[in-house]
Amino acid sequence: MTTTQTESQVQQWTNLAQQLRVDSIRSTTAAGSGHPTSSMSAADLMAVLMNSYLRYDFDDYKNPNNDHLIFSKGHAAPLLYSMYKAAGAIGDEEMLTLRKFGSRLEGHPTPVLPWVDVATGSLGQGLPIGVGVALAGKYLDKLPYHIWVLCGDSEMAEGSIWEGFDKASHYKLDNMIAIIDVNRLGQRGETDLGWNVEAYAARARAFGWNAIIIDGHNYEEIDKAFAQAIQGNGSPTCIVAKTMKGRGVSFLENKDGWHGKPVPKDKEAQAIQELNAPARSMTFPVQKPATAQPAQEPAKKAVELPKYGQDAVATRKAYGDALKALGDANPDVVGLDGEVGNSTYAEEFAKAFPERYFEQYIAEQQLVASAVGMSVRHKVPFASTFAAFFSRAYDFIRMAAISRANIRLVGSHAGVSIGEDGPSQMALEDLSMMRTVFGSTVLYPSDPNQTAQLVAEMAEHGGIVYMRTTREKLPTLYGPEEKFSVGGSKVVRQSENDQLTVVGAGITLHEALSAYEQLKQDNILIRVIDAYSVKPIDEETLLTAAEEAGNKFITVEDHWPEGGIGDAVLSAFTQRDGRMPQVTKLAVQSMPTSGTPAQLLEEAGISAHHIVEAVKAIVKGKVDDALSTK
Amino acid sequence: MTTTQTESQVQQWTNLAQQLRVDSIRSTTAAGSGHPTSSMSAADLMAVLMNSYLRYDFDDYKNPNNDHLIFSKGHAAPLLYSMYKAAGAIGDEEMLTLRKFGSRLEGHPTPVLPWVDVATGSLGQGLPIGVGVALAGKYLDKLPYHIWVLCGDSEMAEGSIWEGFDKASHYKLDNMIAIIDVNRLGQRGETDLGWNVEAYAARARAFGWNAIIIDGHNYEEIDKAFAQAIQGNGSPTCIVAKTMKGRGVSFLENKDGWHGKPVPKDKEAQAIQELNAPARSMTFPVQKPATAQPAQEPAKKAVELPKYGQDAVATRKAYGDALKALGDANPDVVGLDGEVGNSTYAEEFAKAFPERYFEQYIAEQQLVASAVGMSVRHKVPFASTFAAFFSRAYDFIRMAAISRANIRLVGSHAGVSIGEDGPSQMALEDLSMMRTVFGSTVLYPSDPNQTAQLVAEMAEHGGIVYMRTTREKLPTLYGPEEKFSVGGSKVVRQSENDQLTVVGAGITLHEALSAYEQLKQDNILIRVIDAYSVKPIDEETLLTAAEEAGNKFITVEDHWPEGGIGDAVLSAFTQRDGRMPQVTKLAVQSMPTSGTPAQLLEEAGISAHHIVEAVKAIVKGKVDDALSTK
């Protein structure tokens, strides 16, 4: 059954909206959990949108001209899935598998469904990610698609929303429309602002958006607002819609206590009856998108990476050089930074490719969100800031993994070796944080030629890929022809008489090499491994080292003891039958202060001197004594 | 030398401001790094504040009536330290130790200095923490002190600022004044909004604040604005001050390229001469605070914890019960939650003690910031939300450790066992994240009586203390009289013939117990340890188990493989001379979906069934085979 031209437009919207409500109830009641009432408040808004404004080819989800519809209020997933059914993309039977094991229809939307751009469900993320998609649409694809974001009112309390609002107006993203479903009721009662729609509109306007206040259940007002929103006058538009949670069913509508609760089976029939729309499967075709082509870019060519000789070069500088080289070779590479591009060296890319660089200012959540949005549009985003400040965006990174996003994050100024700025600027938890992300890759180069090669690898690598760079200039260790790859390592010192293995990366590798020289004076030989790929760690090389060098390791890292290189090395030996090696971790064990890099490495117990002491203690079998000297 | 009454007020402000500028230059030039120009823009503002408005007893930093001055723009530390010198709190000699190893004057302020409430330097944090202090001042201490927060303009791009603005107006914090130093220049050029002071004021007003736009170098305007701000008309006040970076020195003033750079030694004399204020050490006494007493609270009494019998009770419910009991015993206990109090069970406290419960809505950065602010005022804050959403506030948690804050965070809905809601709501990285915080404590109870006792321990424990609770109801394992403590564990099954040890906590402990019963049928005996204190882990019990049960462990956790219980167990054996045990980690290895808790535990490979298989494989010496069956 398809709607006919003869039906009035309002009747068609009504039919669609009531079907969406009925299906939101049916699917959640069948699931025994979920959010029907938060779906029902936005049903009229979504009915008008999908019936009259959305341009989307459900038969061709890869069509570059498709609009993007992001449910920032991911808990309204039943509404979204009901829309997919109404559009003919899924059947009634599949819709009723909501929240069941094995179903694509998870409790909150994920890109397991081809029409879902990103996972939502952690509130306040869909809108900032939408900003990233809109940046790509307006400045890179240069296509006429729109980004529609449905926001809940509760999530407007998340600061990330305002990071997104700020960037959207700064970049004049008039291809972006946010619809705030102000149903007044949060999870446990009235929201911060209740039905104060004027307050929401004032905030949106103060952040540079057009704002239109409407009754979210009045079709004419909705229609008019959408028509106005897509005019594109240089600013994004926020539609503040006053709605009622559970709209249309007497015992749900605007009633507290129904958040996240399905209608009980014995009340389902009554609810459906009140909606005056028996369970049915009408199809409401969605308009096809434009047929424009994405902006032409020069074809991809081979990367010509920078090459470094003997001079000391900081890995952060090599990152900037390599990103610029990558940008020259691959037009899909995009640069993003949190207003510290002159520290991370992202500025090298920014200067060379200003049209593909988007300053995110001091807003790290938006920084990562924009990268995820770029990934939605198949760009190759590199986002950089101080490594410490990615902790600001950890929830976005966690969710990016659920979104199956392909993003590259580069954190500079890692560890105590940054020196005088003090602990607030020192990343000492980033390796742990990034290793504990599903499917992540964690790189930590110690040399500029190595950095350049790994940056090139990052571009080709999927998932969440993180690189930790170092502030200090460090001696060049490797020639430009040497090869490095994700999952690899380098044995930089070895002999047949190695008594144990020291594993370092980044700045601590250089300390380990200095320790090697000192120990050699005392006829103590150690193996030294550069674990530049912290995840995946090079298990094979570590197993060989264990076998050949006394089954003993010292790991040295400019990081807290938890979750970094030491634990990465240990992970190579768990899940195995064999004998575990003895592992001694040298890591930062006390709160650092200001000081010179050398003073702070020494104070933290991770300098060459401490490595020498630890090696000697172990060789003499007195590890505990060595540790107590710190 | 002290200023005299006969000097005109403006002359006094001028003298002070120029001394602050000169000292900001002198200290950073001596350090060879630091932020003189970002200090100079705010010198006039701070001169008027400290000379005429601030109420602070530098001889008695613990005076409860002291105002709180927080430099949210922590990089202006040279200005703050110059103020301490001008107030007579430190001498010129100490001021010139800025950024040197061993000095209290770190690159960014930390509470190593007694007058600093919290560490800043990660932008956008001082203001939200100030909101927490202001909540304590207005509603708990009920003292007339003010909270003055100096913000940079760049940091207004951080979403956390707007979380703070929202809560401050919601709670009518008219004891709070934010001063935005709009010097236009960020680290690498002009900020997002430049000198658009009207935009800042519009945003502040839209978020419910009074806003006053002034010339930040005009003493009369500054004076008038402060006078108006402390009137307290029911709203917080934001002073938007248009300023110039490097104000007063021709080659610095409003010049790009001087962010974070000291004046070179050879230009120092010229700069000081231009400021018309030779290096000097005038003292400008600060007004003493009021002599009011903090609001009287009923005296602390012994906690009467809830007791649980045989019924299954979720640990999150036990948390709520225990927090309420704690609140009854200790008037300093404060409850905070991110609008999910009916899920975390913080609502039990909220209902019993509404005057000590502060709803933070969906704003997790503010949730943690408010807890830190409460810690500044010596309250005992407990902040709760879904465990997954603490990842939103990781930078605040990291900084709270640098602030030496005492806060308690409780995350519910951990792991795949939450079931149908899907991965966005599942904390699978929280143990790792929280373990990797300096000096943190991480608890993960598996039983309601245990939970209650550990909640009581949390109140007495300093630093960052985290508890992970479980959504599902679980059988009660322990009697109400059994004792548990931070750093402890329970051996719940053991014999003389244990072949290996299984370590679990929370829901996986119950899976381990079920595996124990199944294995017993096959005459395989295992030791089972409840590692409810994940950090510090009970090393002694683990060492004994290694010795007595074959030096083999299986760890089982509803968490990614990195950084959780498995790594905590391994950490007991690193740093030691002895033989490492064989450790096999059972953890979540693939992206979860929706499903029932039982289905998801099974799919994740952490159910009793998988434990049985892993034990059998190891007992038969075939660990690799077992792992490949997943």
PDB file of N, CA and C in Angstrom, chain A residues 99 101 107-108 121 123 158-160 163 166 170 187-188 192 203 339 342-343 359 364-365 391-392 395 398 421 424-425 432 436 575 577 580-581 585 594 599 621, chain B residues 99 101 107-108 121 123 158-160 163 166 170 187-188 192 203 339 342-343 359 364-365 391-392 395 398 421 424-425 432 436 575 577 580-581 585 594 621:
ATOM      1  N   ARG A  99      16.352  -4.846  19.556  1.00  0.00           N
ATOM      2  CA  ARG A  99      17.025  -5.146  20.830  1.00  0.00           C
ATOM      3  C   ARG A  99      17.236  -6.636  21.084  1.00  0.00           C
ATOM      4  N   PHE A 101      19.121 -10.249  20.464  1.00  0.00           N
ATOM      5  CA  PHE A 101      20.460 -10.722  20.116  1.00  0.00           C
ATOM      6  C   PHE A 101      20.488 -11.168  18.656  1.00  0.00           C
ATOM      7  N   GLY A 107      19.704  -1.404  20.577  1.00  0.00           N
ATOM      8  CA  GLY A 107      19.003  -0.480  21.467  1.00  0.00           C
ATOM      9  C   GLY A 107      19.249   0.984  21.129  1.00  0.00           C
ATOM     10  N   HIS A 108      20.421   1.265  20.638  1.00  0.00           N
ATOM     11  CA  HIS A 108      20.753   2.591  20.117  1.00  0.00           C
ATOM     12  C   HIS A 108      21.369   2.380  18.736  1.00  0.00           C
ATOM     13  N   GLY A 121      23.868   7.446  21.338  1.00  0.00           N
ATOM     14  CA  GLY A 121      23.418   6.822  22.566  1.00  0.00           C
ATOM     15  C   GLY A 121      24.158   7.412  23.763  1.00  0.00           C
ATOM     16  N   LEU A 123      24.818  10.832  24.870  1.00  0.00           N
ATOM     17  CA  LEU A 123      24.160  12.068  24.433  1.00  0.00           C
ATOM     18  C   LEU A 123      25.152  13.179  24.103  1.00  0.00           C
ATOM     19  N   GLU A 158      24.832  19.068  27.630  1.00  0.00           N
ATOM     20  CA  GLU A 158      26.203  18.611  27.355  1.00  0.00           C
ATOM     21  C   GLU A 158      27.004  19.737  26.701  1.00  0.00           C
ATOM     22  N   GLY A 159      28.155  20.025  27.228  1.00  0.00           N
ATOM     23  CA  GLY A 159      28.984  21.077  26.656  1.00  0.00           C
ATOM     24  C   GLY A 159      29.360  20.826  25.211  1.00  0.00           C
ATOM     25  N   SER A 160      29.471  19.556  24.846  1.00  0.00           N
ATOM     26  CA  SER A 160      29.864  19.223  23.476  1.00  0.00           C
ATOM     27  C   SER A 160      28.873  19.787  22.456  1.00  0.00           C
ATOM     28  N   GLU A 163      30.050  23.226  21.769  1.00  0.00           N
ATOM     29  CA  GLU A 163      31.248  23.209  20.920  1.00  0.00           C
ATOM     30  C   GLU A 163      30.802  23.084  19.460  1.00  0.00           C
ATOM     31  N   ASP A 166      29.089  26.308  18.197  1.00  0.00           N
ATOM     32  CA  ASP A 166      30.088  27.347  17.938  1.00  0.00           C
ATOM     33  C   ASP A 166      30.776  27.129  16.589  1.00  0.00           C
ATOM     34  N   HIS A 170      30.636  29.381  13.092  1.00  0.00           N
ATOM     35  CA  HIS A 170      31.938  29.890  12.647  1.00  0.00           C
ATOM     36  C   HIS A 170      32.185  29.527  11.182  1.00  0.00           C
ATOM     37  N   GLN A 187      15.161  11.757  31.964  1.00  0.00           N
ATOM     38  CA  GLN A 187      15.044  10.385  32.487  1.00  0.00           C
ATOM     39  C   GLN A 187      14.345  10.332  33.833  1.00  0.00           C
ATOM     40  N   ARG A 188      14.579  11.336  34.661  1.00  0.00           N
ATOM     41  CA  ARG A 188      14.070  11.226  36.029  1.00  0.00           C
ATOM     42  C   ARG A 188      13.275  12.457  36.463  1.00  0.00           C
ATOM     43  N   ASP A 192      16.458  20.507  32.983  1.00  0.00           N
ATOM     44  CA  ASP A 192      16.982  21.793  33.429  1.00  0.00           C
ATOM     45  C   ASP A 192      16.090  22.964  32.978  1.00  0.00           C
ATOM     46  N   ARG A 203      19.900  30.726  23.292  1.00  0.00           N
ATOM     47  CA  ARG A 203      21.250  30.152  23.295  1.00  0.00           C
ATOM     48  C   ARG A 203      21.722  29.863  21.861  1.00  0.00           C
ATOM     49  N   GLU A 339      43.627  24.365  18.024  1.00  0.00           N
ATOM     50  CA  GLU A 339      44.302  25.659  18.220  1.00  0.00           C
ATOM     51  C   GLU A 339      45.705  25.543  18.779  1.00  0.00           C
ATOM     52  N   ASN A 342      50.705  25.134  15.973  1.00  0.00           N
ATOM     53  CA  ASN A 342      52.119  25.507  15.972  1.00  0.00           C
ATOM     54  C   ASN A 342      52.914  24.691  16.992  1.00  0.00           C
ATOM     55  N   SER A 343      52.232  23.941  17.829  1.00  0.00           N
ATOM     56  CA  SER A 343      52.909  23.020  18.746  1.00  0.00           C
ATOM     57  C   SER A 343      52.903  21.594  18.213  1.00  0.00           C
ATOM     58  N   GLU A 359      40.331  24.537  11.525  1.00  0.00           N
ATOM     59  CA  GLU A 359      40.694  24.888  12.899  1.00  0.00           C
ATOM     60  C   GLU A 359      39.501  24.607  13.810  1.00  0.00           C
ATOM     61  N   GLU A 364      38.184  20.077  22.187  1.00  0.00           N
ATOM     62  CA  GLU A 364      38.707  18.766  21.799  1.00  0.00           C
ATOM     63  C   GLU A 364      37.613  17.757  21.485  1.00  0.00           C
ATOM     64  N   GLN A 365      36.445  17.900  22.123  1.00  0.00           N
ATOM     65  CA  GLN A 365      35.359  16.993  21.770  1.00  0.00           C
ATOM     66  C   GLN A 365      34.956  17.218  20.316  1.00  0.00           C
ATOM     67  N   SER A 391      42.219  13.324  26.412  1.00  0.00           N
ATOM     68  CA  SER A 391      41.416  12.792  27.519  1.00  0.00           C
ATOM     69  C   SER A 391      40.079  13.537  27.606  1.00  0.00           C
ATOM     70  N   ARG A 392      40.049  14.749  27.071  1.00  0.00           N
ATOM     71  CA  ARG A 392      38.808  15.533  27.052  1.00  0.00           C
ATOM     72  C   ARG A 392      37.759  14.881  26.161  1.00  0.00           C
ATOM     73  N   ASP A 395      35.153   9.995  25.563  1.00  0.00           N
ATOM     74  CA  ASP A 395      33.851   9.401  25.248  1.00  0.00           C
ATOM     75  C   ASP A 395      33.604   9.423  23.741  1.00  0.00           C
ATOM     76  N   ARG A 398      35.749   6.574  22.309  1.00  0.00           N
ATOM     77  CA  ARG A 398      35.061   5.311  22.618  1.00  0.00           C
ATOM     78  C   ARG A 398      33.899   5.073  21.644  1.00  0.00           C
ATOM     79  N   ASP A 421      56.338  23.172  31.674  1.00  0.00           N
ATOM     80  CA  ASP A 421      54.913  23.500  31.717  1.00  0.00           C
ATOM     81  C   ASP A 421      54.173  22.806  32.867  1.00  0.00           C
ATOM     82  N   SER A 424      49.833  19.502  34.196  1.00  0.00           N
ATOM     83  CA  SER A 424      48.566  19.673  33.472  1.00  0.00           C
ATOM     84  C   SER A 424      48.742  19.459  31.979  1.00  0.00           C
ATOM     85  N   GLN A 425      49.953  19.698  31.477  1.00  0.00           N
ATOM     86  CA  GLN A 425      50.187  19.569  30.032  1.00  0.00           C
ATOM     87  C   GLN A 425      50.815  18.233  29.644  1.00  0.00           C
ATOM     88  N   SER A 432      47.469   4.237  27.707  1.00  0.00           N
ATOM     89  CA  SER A 432      46.480   3.364  28.338  1.00  0.00           C
ATOM     90  C   SER A 432      45.089   3.617  27.765  1.00  0.00           C
ATOM     91  N   THR A 436      42.990   0.967  25.298  1.00  0.00           N
ATOM     92  CA  THR A 436      41.725   0.391  25.757  1.00  0.00           C
ATOM     93  C   THR A 436      40.549   0.853  24.898  1.00  0.00           C
ATOM     94  N   GLN A 575      47.667 -15.342  27.583  1.00  0.00           N
ATOM     95  CA  GLN A 575      46.985 -16.158  26.571  1.00  0.00           C
ATOM     96  C   GLN A 575      47.924 -17.210  25.999  1.00  0.00           C
ATOM     97  N   ASP A 577      50.745 -20.581  26.683  1.00  0.00           N
ATOM     98  CA  ASP A 577      51.040 -21.710  27.536  1.00  0.00           C
ATOM     99  C   ASP A 577      52.396 -21.571  28.222  1.00  0.00           C
ATOM    100  N   MET A 580      55.920 -17.235  31.650  1.00  0.00           N
ATOM    101  CA  MET A 580      55.903 -15.776  31.602  1.00  0.00           C
ATOM    102  C   MET A 580      57.299 -15.257  31.934  1.00  0.00           C
ATOM    103  N   PRO A 581      57.717 -14.186  31.267  1.00  0.00           N
ATOM    104  CA  PRO A 581      59.008 -13.593  31.628  1.00  0.00           C
ATOM    105  C   PRO A 581      58.883 -12.754  32.897  1.00  0.00           C
ATOM    106  N   LYS A 585      58.785  -2.906  35.486  1.00  0.00           N
ATOM    107  CA  LYS A 585      58.342  -1.679  34.821  1.00  0.00           C
ATOM    108  C   LYS A 585      59.022  -0.466  35.427  1.00  0.00           C
ATOM    109  N   SER A 594      57.265  21.070  37.596  1.00  0.00           N
ATOM    110  CA  SER A 594      58.026  21.730  36.535  1.00  0.00           C
ATOM    111  C   SER A 594      59.503  21.391  36.706  1.00  0.00           C
ATOM    112  N   GLN A 599      65.838  16.757  34.247  1.00  0.00           N
ATOM    113  CA  GLN A 599      65.525  16.657  35.670  1.00  0.00           C
ATOM    114  C   GLN A 599      64.289  15.805  35.909  1.00  0.00           C
ATOM    115  N   GLY A 621      70.360  -9.880  40.630  1.00  0.00           N
ATOM    116  CA  GLY A 621      69.240 -10.524  41.311  1.00  0.00           C
ATOM    117  C   GLY A 621      68.659  -9.731  42.462  1.00  0.00           C
TER     118      GLY A 621
ATOM    119  N   ARG B  99      58.887  27.922  37.568  1.00  0.00           N
ATOM    120  CA  ARG B  99      59.143  26.858  36.588  1.00  0.00           C
ATOM    121  C   ARG B  99      60.452  26.101  36.805  1.00  0.00           C
ATOM    122  N   PHE B 101      62.864  23.402  38.766  1.00  0.00           N
ATOM    123  CA  PHE B 101      62.715  22.139  39.477  1.00  0.00           C
ATOM    124  C   PHE B 101      62.830  22.376  40.983  1.00  0.00           C
ATOM    125  N   GLY B 107      54.681  25.726  36.290  1.00  0.00           N
ATOM    126  CA  GLY B 107      54.291  26.412  35.062  1.00  0.00           C
ATOM    127  C   GLY B 107      52.816  26.767  35.018  1.00  0.00           C
ATOM    128  N   HIS B 108      52.010  25.938  35.611  1.00  0.00           N
ATOM    129  CA  HIS B 108      50.575  26.208  35.791  1.00  0.00           C
ATOM    130  C   HIS B 108      50.280  25.970  37.273  1.00  0.00           C
ATOM    131  N   GLY B 121      45.226  24.637  33.890  1.00  0.00           N
ATOM    132  CA  GLY B 121      46.212  24.501  32.822  1.00  0.00           C
ATOM    133  C   GLY B 121      45.619  23.684  31.678  1.00  0.00           C
ATOM    134  N   LEU B 123      42.483  23.895  29.801  1.00  0.00           N
ATOM    135  CA  LEU B 123      41.535  25.008  29.743  1.00  0.00           C
ATOM    136  C   LEU B 123      40.085  24.566  29.919  1.00  0.00           C
ATOM    137  N   GLU B 158      35.561  25.795  24.909  1.00  0.00           N
ATOM    138  CA  GLU B 158      35.397  24.487  25.548  1.00  0.00           C
ATOM    139  C   GLU B 158      33.940  24.311  25.994  1.00  0.00           C
ATOM    140  N   GLY B 159      33.350  23.229  25.642  1.00  0.00           N
ATOM    141  CA  GLY B 159      31.967  22.969  26.047  1.00  0.00           C
ATOM    142  C   GLY B 159      31.785  22.960  27.549  1.00  0.00           C
ATOM    143  N   SER B 160      32.814  22.548  28.263  1.00  0.00           N
ATOM    144  CA  SER B 160      32.702  22.473  29.718  1.00  0.00           C
ATOM    145  C   SER B 160      32.379  23.830  30.338  1.00  0.00           C
ATOM    146  N   GLU B 163      28.687  24.077  30.241  1.00  0.00           N
ATOM    147  CA  GLU B 163      28.081  23.229  31.277  1.00  0.00           C
ATOM    148  C   GLU B 163      28.092  23.998  32.598  1.00  0.00           C
ATOM    149  N   ASP B 166      25.599  26.947  32.562  1.00  0.00           N
ATOM    150  CA  ASP B 166      24.226  26.461  32.697  1.00  0.00           C
ATOM    151  C   ASP B 166      23.896  26.157  34.161  1.00  0.00           C
ATOM    152  N   HIS B 170      21.251  27.990  36.789  1.00  0.00           N
ATOM    153  CA  HIS B 170      20.206  27.112  37.312  1.00  0.00           C
ATOM    154  C   HIS B 170      20.147  27.179  38.836  1.00  0.00           C
ATOM    155  N   GLN B 187      46.720  30.929  21.015  1.00  0.00           N
ATOM    156  CA  GLN B 187      48.101  30.434  20.877  1.00  0.00           C
ATOM    157  C   GLN B 187      48.668  30.681  19.493  1.00  0.00           C
ATOM    158  N   ARG B 188      47.813  30.555  18.484  1.00  0.00           N
ATOM    159  CA  ARG B 188      48.374  30.595  17.131  1.00  0.00           C
ATOM    160  C   ARG B 188      47.660  31.603  16.212  1.00  0.00           C
ATOM    161  N   ASP B 192      38.522  32.329  17.874  1.00  0.00           N
ATOM    162  CA  ASP B 192      37.249  32.140  17.193  1.00  0.00           C
ATOM    163  C   ASP B 192      36.446  33.449  17.118  1.00  0.00           C
ATOM    164  N   ARG B 203      26.111  35.269  24.780  1.00  0.00           N
ATOM    165  CA  ARG B 203      26.113  33.867  25.198  1.00  0.00           C
ATOM    166  C   ARG B 203      25.911  33.750  26.709  1.00  0.00           C
ATOM    167  N   GLU B 339      21.675  13.254  36.047  1.00  0.00           N
ATOM    168  CA  GLU B 339      20.288  13.016  35.618  1.00  0.00           C
ATOM    169  C   GLU B 339      19.962  11.551  35.394  1.00  0.00           C
ATOM    170  N   ASN B 342      17.893   7.695  39.095  1.00  0.00           N
ATOM    171  CA  ASN B 342      17.003   6.534  39.265  1.00  0.00           C
ATOM    172  C   ASN B 342      17.629   5.262  38.685  1.00  0.00           C
ATOM    173  N   SER B 343      18.728   5.401  37.983  1.00  0.00           N
ATOM    174  CA  SER B 343      19.477   4.229  37.505  1.00  0.00           C
ATOM    175  C   SER B 343      20.670   3.925  38.416  1.00  0.00           C
ATOM    176  N   GLU B 359      21.565  18.115  41.470  1.00  0.00           N
ATOM    177  CA  GLU B 359      21.370  17.509  40.152  1.00  0.00           C
ATOM    178  C   GLU B 359      22.261  18.240  39.147  1.00  0.00           C
ATOM    179  N   GLU B 364      28.482  15.600  32.279  1.00  0.00           N
ATOM    180  CA  GLU B 364      29.386  14.806  33.120  1.00  0.00           C
ATOM    181  C   GLU B 364      30.664  15.547  33.481  1.00  0.00           C
ATOM    182  N   GLN B 365      31.084  16.478  32.630  1.00  0.00           N
ATOM    183  CA  GLN B 365      32.260  17.265  33.005  1.00  0.00           C
ATOM    184  C   GLN B 365      31.920  18.111  34.230  1.00  0.00           C
ATOM    185  N   SER B 391      33.821   8.569  30.978  1.00  0.00           N
ATOM    186  CA  SER B 391      34.823   8.805  29.935  1.00  0.00           C
ATOM    187  C   SER B 391      34.680  10.229  29.380  1.00  0.00           C
ATOM    188  N   ARG B 392      33.485  10.805  29.527  1.00  0.00           N
ATOM    189  CA  ARG B 392      33.256  12.185  29.094  1.00  0.00           C
ATOM    190  C   ARG B 392      34.080  13.166  29.916  1.00  0.00           C
ATOM    191  N   ASP B 395      39.382  14.100  31.351  1.00  0.00           N
ATOM    192  CA  ASP B 395      40.359  15.165  31.564  1.00  0.00           C
ATOM    193  C   ASP B 395      40.151  15.820  32.932  1.00  0.00           C
ATOM    194  N   ARG B 398      41.630  13.349  35.485  1.00  0.00           N
ATOM    195  CA  ARG B 398      43.085  13.477  35.424  1.00  0.00           C
ATOM    196  C   ARG B 398      43.556  14.720  36.176  1.00  0.00           C
ATOM    197  N   ASP B 421      20.470  -2.446  25.947  1.00  0.00           N
ATOM    198  CA  ASP B 421      20.744  -1.065  25.537  1.00  0.00           C
ATOM    199  C   ASP B 421      21.873  -0.949  24.518  1.00  0.00           C
ATOM    200  N   SER B 424      26.787   1.525  23.363  1.00  0.00           N
ATOM    201  CA  SER B 424      26.985   2.929  23.753  1.00  0.00           C
ATOM    202  C   SER B 424      26.829   3.124  25.258  1.00  0.00           C
ATOM    203  N   GLN B 425      26.050   2.255  25.895  1.00  0.00           N
ATOM    204  CA  GLN B 425      25.791   2.406  27.338  1.00  0.00           C
ATOM    205  C   GLN B 425      26.689   1.505  28.193  1.00  0.00           C
ATOM    206  N   SER B 432      40.248   0.494  33.304  1.00  0.00           N
ATOM    207  CA  SER B 432      41.529   0.924  32.768  1.00  0.00           C
ATOM    208  C   SER B 432      41.731   2.421  32.969  1.00  0.00           C
ATOM    209  N   THR B 436      44.466   4.149  35.638  1.00  0.00           N
ATOM    210  CA  THR B 436      45.549   4.978  35.118  1.00  0.00           C
ATOM    211  C   THR B 436      45.407   6.434  35.574  1.00  0.00           C
ATOM    212  N   GLN B 575      57.784  -6.023  38.982  1.00  0.00           N
ATOM    213  CA  GLN B 575      58.604  -5.397  40.027  1.00  0.00           C
ATOM    214  C   GLN B 575      59.095  -6.425  41.038  1.00  0.00           C
ATOM    215  N   ASP B 577      61.174 -10.252  41.862  1.00  0.00           N
ATOM    216  CA  ASP B 577      62.238 -11.121  41.426  1.00  0.00           C
ATOM    217  C   ASP B 577      61.723 -12.498  41.025  1.00  0.00           C
ATOM    218  N   MET B 580      57.123 -15.254  37.261  1.00  0.00           N
ATOM    219  CA  MET B 580      55.798 -14.748  36.893  1.00  0.00           C
ATOM    220  C   MET B 580      54.854 -15.924  36.704  1.00  0.00           C
ATOM    221  N   PRO B 581      53.596 -15.786  37.117  1.00  0.00           N
ATOM    222  CA  PRO B 581      52.632 -16.859  36.856  1.00  0.00           C
ATOM    223  C   PRO B 581      52.168 -16.825  35.401  1.00  0.00           C
ATOM    224  N   LYS B 585      43.797 -14.240  30.180  1.00  0.00           N
ATOM    225  CA  LYS B 585      42.735 -13.250  30.387  1.00  0.00           C
ATOM    226  C   LYS B 585      41.493 -13.636  29.611  1.00  0.00           C
ATOM    227  N   SER B 594      23.161  -5.629  21.148  1.00  0.00           N
ATOM    228  CA  SER B 594      22.075  -5.799  22.106  1.00  0.00           C
ATOM    229  C   SER B 594      21.831  -7.284  22.328  1.00  0.00           C
ATOM    230  N   GLY B 621      46.627 -28.493  29.606  1.00  0.00           N
ATOM    231  CA  GLY B 621      47.780 -27.890  28.941  1.00  0.00           C
ATOM    232  C   GLY B 621      47.514 -27.435  27.524  1.00  0.00           C
TER     233      GLY B 621
END
